[in-house]
Coordinates of C-alpha atoms (C1' of nucleotides) in Angstrom, one line a residue:
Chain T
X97 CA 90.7 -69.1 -42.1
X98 CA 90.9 -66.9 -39.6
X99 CA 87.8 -65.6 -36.8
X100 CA 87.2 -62.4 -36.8
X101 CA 89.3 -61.3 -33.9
X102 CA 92.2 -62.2 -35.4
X103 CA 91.4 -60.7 -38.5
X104 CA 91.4 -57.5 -36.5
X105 CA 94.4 -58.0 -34.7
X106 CA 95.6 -58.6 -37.8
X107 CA 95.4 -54.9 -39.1
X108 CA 96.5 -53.6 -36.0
X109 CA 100.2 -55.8 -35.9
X110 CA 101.4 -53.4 -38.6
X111 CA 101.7 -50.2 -35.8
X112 CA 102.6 -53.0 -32.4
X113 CA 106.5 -53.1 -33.3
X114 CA 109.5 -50.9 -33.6
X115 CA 111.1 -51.8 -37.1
X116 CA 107.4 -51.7 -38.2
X117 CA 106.7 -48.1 -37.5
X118 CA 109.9 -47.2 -38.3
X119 CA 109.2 -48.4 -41.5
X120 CA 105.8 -46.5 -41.9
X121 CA 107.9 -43.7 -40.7
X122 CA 109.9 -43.8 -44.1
X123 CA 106.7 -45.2 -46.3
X124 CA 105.1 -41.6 -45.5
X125 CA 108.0 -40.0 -47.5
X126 CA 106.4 -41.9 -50.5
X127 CA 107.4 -45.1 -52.3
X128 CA 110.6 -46.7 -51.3
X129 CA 112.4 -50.0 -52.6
X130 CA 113.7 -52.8 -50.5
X131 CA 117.1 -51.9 -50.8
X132 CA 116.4 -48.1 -49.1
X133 CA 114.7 -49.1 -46.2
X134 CA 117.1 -51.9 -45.3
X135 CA 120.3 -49.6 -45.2
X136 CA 118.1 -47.5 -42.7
X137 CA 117.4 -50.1 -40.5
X138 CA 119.2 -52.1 -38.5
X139 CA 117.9 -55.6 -40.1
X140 CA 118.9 -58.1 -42.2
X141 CA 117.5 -58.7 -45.6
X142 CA 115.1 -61.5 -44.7
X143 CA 114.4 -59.7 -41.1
X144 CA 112.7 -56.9 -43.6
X145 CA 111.4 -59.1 -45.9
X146 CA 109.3 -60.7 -42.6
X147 CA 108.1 -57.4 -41.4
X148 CA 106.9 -56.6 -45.0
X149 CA 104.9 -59.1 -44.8
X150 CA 103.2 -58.6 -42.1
X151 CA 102.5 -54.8 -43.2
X152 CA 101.3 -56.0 -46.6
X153 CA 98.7 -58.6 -44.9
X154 CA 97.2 -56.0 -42.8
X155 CA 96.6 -54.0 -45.8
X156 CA 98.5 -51.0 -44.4
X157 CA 101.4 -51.3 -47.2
X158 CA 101.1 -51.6 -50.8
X159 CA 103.7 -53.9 -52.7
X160 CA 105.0 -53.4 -56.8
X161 CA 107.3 -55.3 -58.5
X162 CA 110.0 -53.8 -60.9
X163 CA 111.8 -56.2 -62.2
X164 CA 114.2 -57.9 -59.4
X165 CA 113.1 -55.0 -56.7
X166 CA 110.1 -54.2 -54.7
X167 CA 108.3 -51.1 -53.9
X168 CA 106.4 -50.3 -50.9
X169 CA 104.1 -47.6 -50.2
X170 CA 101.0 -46.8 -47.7
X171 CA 97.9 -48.1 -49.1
X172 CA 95.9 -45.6 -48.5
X173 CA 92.3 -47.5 -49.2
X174 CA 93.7 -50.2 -46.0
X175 CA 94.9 -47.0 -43.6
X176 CA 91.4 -45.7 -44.1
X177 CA 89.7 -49.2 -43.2
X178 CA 91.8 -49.4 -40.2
X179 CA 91.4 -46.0 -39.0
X180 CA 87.3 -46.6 -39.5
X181 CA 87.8 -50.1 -37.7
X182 CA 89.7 -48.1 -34.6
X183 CA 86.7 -45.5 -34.3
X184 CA 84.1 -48.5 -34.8
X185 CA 86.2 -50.8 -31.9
X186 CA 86.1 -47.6 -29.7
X187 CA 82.5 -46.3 -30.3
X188 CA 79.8 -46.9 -27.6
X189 CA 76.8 -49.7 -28.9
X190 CA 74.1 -49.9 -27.2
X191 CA 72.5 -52.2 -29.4
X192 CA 75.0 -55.0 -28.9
X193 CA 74.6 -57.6 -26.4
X194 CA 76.7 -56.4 -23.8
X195 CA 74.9 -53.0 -23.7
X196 CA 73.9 -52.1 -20.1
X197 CA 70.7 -51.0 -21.4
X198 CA 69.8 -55.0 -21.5
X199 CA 70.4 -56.4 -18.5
X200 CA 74.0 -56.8 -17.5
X201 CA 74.8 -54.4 -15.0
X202 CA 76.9 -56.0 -12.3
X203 CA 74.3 -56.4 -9.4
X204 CA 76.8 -55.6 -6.6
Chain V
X97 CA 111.1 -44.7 -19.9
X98 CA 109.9 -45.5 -23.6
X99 CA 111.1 -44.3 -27.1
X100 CA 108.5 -42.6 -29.2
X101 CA 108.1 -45.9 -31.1
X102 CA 107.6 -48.4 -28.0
X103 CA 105.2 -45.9 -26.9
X104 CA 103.1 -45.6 -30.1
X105 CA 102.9 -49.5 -30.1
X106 CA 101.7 -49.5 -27.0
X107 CA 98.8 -47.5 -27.7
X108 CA 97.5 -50.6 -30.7
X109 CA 98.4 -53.1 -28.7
X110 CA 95.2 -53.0 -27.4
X111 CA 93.8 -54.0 -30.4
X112 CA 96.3 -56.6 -31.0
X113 CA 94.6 -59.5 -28.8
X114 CA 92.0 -61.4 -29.3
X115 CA 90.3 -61.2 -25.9
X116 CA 91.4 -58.2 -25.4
X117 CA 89.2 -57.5 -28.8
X118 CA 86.6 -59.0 -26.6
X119 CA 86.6 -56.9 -24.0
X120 CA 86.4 -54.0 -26.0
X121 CA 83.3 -55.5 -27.7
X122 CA 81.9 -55.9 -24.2
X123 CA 82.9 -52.3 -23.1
X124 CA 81.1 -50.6 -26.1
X125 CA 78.0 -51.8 -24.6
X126 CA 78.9 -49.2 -21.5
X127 CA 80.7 -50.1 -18.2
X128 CA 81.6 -53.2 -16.6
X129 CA 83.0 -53.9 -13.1
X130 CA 85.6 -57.2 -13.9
X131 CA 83.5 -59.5 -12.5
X132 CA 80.9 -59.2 -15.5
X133 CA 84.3 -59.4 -18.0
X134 CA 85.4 -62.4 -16.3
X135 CA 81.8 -64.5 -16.7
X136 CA 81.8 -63.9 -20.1
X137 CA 85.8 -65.0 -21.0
X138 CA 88.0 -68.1 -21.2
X139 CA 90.4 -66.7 -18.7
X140 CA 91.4 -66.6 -15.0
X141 CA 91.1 -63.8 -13.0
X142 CA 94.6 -63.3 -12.9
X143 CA 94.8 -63.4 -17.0
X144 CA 91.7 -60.8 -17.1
X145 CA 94.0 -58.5 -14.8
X146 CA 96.8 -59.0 -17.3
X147 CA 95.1 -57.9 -19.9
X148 CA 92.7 -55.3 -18.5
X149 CA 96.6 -53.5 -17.1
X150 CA 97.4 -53.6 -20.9
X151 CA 94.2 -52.0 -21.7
X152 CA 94.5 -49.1 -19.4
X153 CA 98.4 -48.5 -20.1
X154 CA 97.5 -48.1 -23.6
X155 CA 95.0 -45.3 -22.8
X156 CA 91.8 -47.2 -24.6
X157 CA 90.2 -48.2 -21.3
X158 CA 90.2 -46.3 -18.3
X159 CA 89.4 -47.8 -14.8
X160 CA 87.5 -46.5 -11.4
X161 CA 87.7 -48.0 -8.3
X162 CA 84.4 -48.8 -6.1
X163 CA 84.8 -50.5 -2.8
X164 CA 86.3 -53.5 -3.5
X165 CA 85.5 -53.2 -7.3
X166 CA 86.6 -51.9 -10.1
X167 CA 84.9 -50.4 -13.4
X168 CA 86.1 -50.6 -16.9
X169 CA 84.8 -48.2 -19.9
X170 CA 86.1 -46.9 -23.4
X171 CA 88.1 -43.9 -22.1
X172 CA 87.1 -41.7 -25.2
X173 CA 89.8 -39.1 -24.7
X174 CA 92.3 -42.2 -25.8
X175 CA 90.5 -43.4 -28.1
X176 CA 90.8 -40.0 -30.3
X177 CA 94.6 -39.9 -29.5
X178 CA 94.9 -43.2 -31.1
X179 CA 92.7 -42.3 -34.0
X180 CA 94.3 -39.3 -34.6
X181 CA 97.7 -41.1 -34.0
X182 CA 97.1 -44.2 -36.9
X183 CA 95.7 -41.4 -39.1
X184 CA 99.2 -39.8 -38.8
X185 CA 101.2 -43.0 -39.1
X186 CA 99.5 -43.6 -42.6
X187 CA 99.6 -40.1 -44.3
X188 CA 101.9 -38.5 -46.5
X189 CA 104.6 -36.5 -44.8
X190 CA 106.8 -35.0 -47.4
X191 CA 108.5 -32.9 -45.0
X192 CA 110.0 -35.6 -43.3
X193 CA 113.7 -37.1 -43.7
X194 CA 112.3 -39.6 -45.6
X195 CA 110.7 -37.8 -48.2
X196 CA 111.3 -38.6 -51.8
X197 CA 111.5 -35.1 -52.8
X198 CA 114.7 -34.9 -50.9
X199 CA 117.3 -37.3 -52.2
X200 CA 116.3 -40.7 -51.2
X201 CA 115.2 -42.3 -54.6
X202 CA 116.0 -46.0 -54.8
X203 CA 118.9 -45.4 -57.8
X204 CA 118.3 -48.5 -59.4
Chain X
dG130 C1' 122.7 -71.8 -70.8
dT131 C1' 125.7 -69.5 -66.5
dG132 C1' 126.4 -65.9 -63.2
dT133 C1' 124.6 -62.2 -60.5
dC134 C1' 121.6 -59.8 -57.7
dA135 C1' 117.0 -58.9 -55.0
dA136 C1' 113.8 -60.8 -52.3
dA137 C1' 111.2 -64.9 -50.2
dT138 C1' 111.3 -69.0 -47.6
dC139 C1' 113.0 -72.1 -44.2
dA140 C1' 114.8 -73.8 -39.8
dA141 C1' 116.9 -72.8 -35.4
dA142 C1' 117.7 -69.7 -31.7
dA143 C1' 116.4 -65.8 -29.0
dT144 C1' 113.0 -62.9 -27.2
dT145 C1' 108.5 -61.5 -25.9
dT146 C1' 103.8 -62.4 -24.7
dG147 C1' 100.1 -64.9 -22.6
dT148 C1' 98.3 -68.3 -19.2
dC149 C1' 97.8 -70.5 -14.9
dA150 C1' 98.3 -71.3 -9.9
dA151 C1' 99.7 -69.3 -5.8
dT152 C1' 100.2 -65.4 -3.0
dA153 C1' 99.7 -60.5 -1.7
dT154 C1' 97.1 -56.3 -1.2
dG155 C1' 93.2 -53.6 -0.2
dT156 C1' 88.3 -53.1 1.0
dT157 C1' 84.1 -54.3 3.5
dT158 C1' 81.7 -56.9 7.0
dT159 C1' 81.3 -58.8 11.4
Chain B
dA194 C1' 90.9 -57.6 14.9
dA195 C1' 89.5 -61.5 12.0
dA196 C1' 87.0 -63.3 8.0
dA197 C1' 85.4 -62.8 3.4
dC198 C1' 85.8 -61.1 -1.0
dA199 C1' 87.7 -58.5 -5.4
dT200 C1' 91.6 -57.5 -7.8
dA201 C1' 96.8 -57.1 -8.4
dT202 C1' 101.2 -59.2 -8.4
dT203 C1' 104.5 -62.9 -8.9
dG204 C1' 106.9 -66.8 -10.8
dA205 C1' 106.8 -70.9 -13.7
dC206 C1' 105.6 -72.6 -17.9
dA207 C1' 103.7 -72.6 -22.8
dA208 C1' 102.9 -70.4 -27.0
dA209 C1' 103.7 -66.9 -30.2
dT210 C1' 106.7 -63.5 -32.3
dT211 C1' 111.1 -61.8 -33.9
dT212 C1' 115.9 -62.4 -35.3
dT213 C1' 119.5 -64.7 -37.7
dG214 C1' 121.9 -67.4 -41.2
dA215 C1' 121.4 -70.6 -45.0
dT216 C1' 119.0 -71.9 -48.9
dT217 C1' 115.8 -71.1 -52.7
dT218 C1' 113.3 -68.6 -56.1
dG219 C1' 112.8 -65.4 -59.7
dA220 C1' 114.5 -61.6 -62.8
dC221 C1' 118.0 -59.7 -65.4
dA222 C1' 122.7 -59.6 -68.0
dC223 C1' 126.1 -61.9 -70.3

DNA sequence: GTGTCAAATCAAAATTTGTCAATATGTTTT
DNA sequence: AAAACATATTGACAAATTTTGATTTGACAC
C-alpha cells in the first residue's frame, strides 16, 4: 500500500525516462506489439518488458493479450487522470492548510 | 545540452518525488520563502536546496530573491507548458513515423 | 506429450538519485 | 571590516532505479 505521494509519483514515472517516452512516442501511432517496439529500441527483451510495466501501473498504457503477444496502447481514460492530476498539483488552493490566507507567511 | 527526451523528463520530474509532492502541496497555498518549506519537512537545508534546484529547472516553480531570502511559487507559465506537454505525449499522432497507417503493423 | 516462441520474473551489476555534513557564497547588520 | 544569517554547492555515502543475462511461465504448433 502505497501513501498518496507515491501514488502520484507513481503516474508521473511513465514521462521521467528516455526509453519511456520513446515508447509513448510510438504508442501515439496506435497499438503496437512487443516485438515492434523492441526492434526500435535499443533494449533487451526483459529491459522492455520492465519499462512496460511501469507504464501499465501508472495507468498511462493499456495492455491486450493475443495469444503469445502483447499489445500496448495509450489508455486514454489514465492520460486524462494524469493530465487533471498535473492541473490539480499546479492549481493555487487557498483553502488548504498552507494557504497564506491562514497564517503562514514567513514573518521576516 | 539535453535531447528532446531528457528534457521532457525533466519537466515531470517534478512530480516524481515525494517531498517534492510536498512542496508543491505547500506552494498551492501561495508563496513561501525556504525557511517556512524547511519547518514543515523531514529534510536538511541542504536536501530542501536539492530539491527546490529540481523544481525550478523543471519550470514548475519559479524563485525570487529578497535580501538574504528567497521565495518559492507555482510558476503558472510552466505549469501550462507541462500540461499542454503530457496532453501531447498521450494523444493520437497518426502523422508520426510511428503511425499504424503507415506500415508498422506487428505481422504476426 | 515435446519443441518453439513471446513475455515475465529473478538476481547481479551498473547507474542514477537522494540524503547528510561540511564548506562556500552572498546579503544584512553592526 | 567582522559577525550573523539564509541559501547554494560539494563530496561521501545510502537507497532507488535501470540494465543485463539467465531462467521461468504461458501459449501455440507439431
Amino acid at each position: 500500500m502505497l501513501n498518496i505521494y507515491e501514488n502520484q509519483a507513481k503516474v508521473f514515472k511513465a514521462f521521467c525516462d528516455e526509453n519511456r517516452l520513446k515508447i509513448l512516442e510510438m504508442l501515439r501511432g496506435g497499438e503496437k506489439c512487443a516485438c515492434v517496439l523492441l526492434e526500435q529500441l535499443e533494449l533487451g527483451q526483459s529491459g522492455l518488458s520492465y519499462h512496460m510495466k511501469i507504464l501499465v501501473d501508472s495507468g498511462i498504457v493499456q495492455s491486450r493479450q493475443d495469444g503469445k503477444w502483447t499489445h500496448y496502447k495509450i489508455n486514454t481514460e489514465g492520460s486524462l487522470y494524469a493530465e487533471g492530476l498535473l492541473k490539480k498539483l499546479t492549481t493555487p488552493n487557498f483553502e488548504n492548510i498552507y494557504s497564506n490566507d491562514n497564517d503562514n507567511i514567513c514573518s521576516d
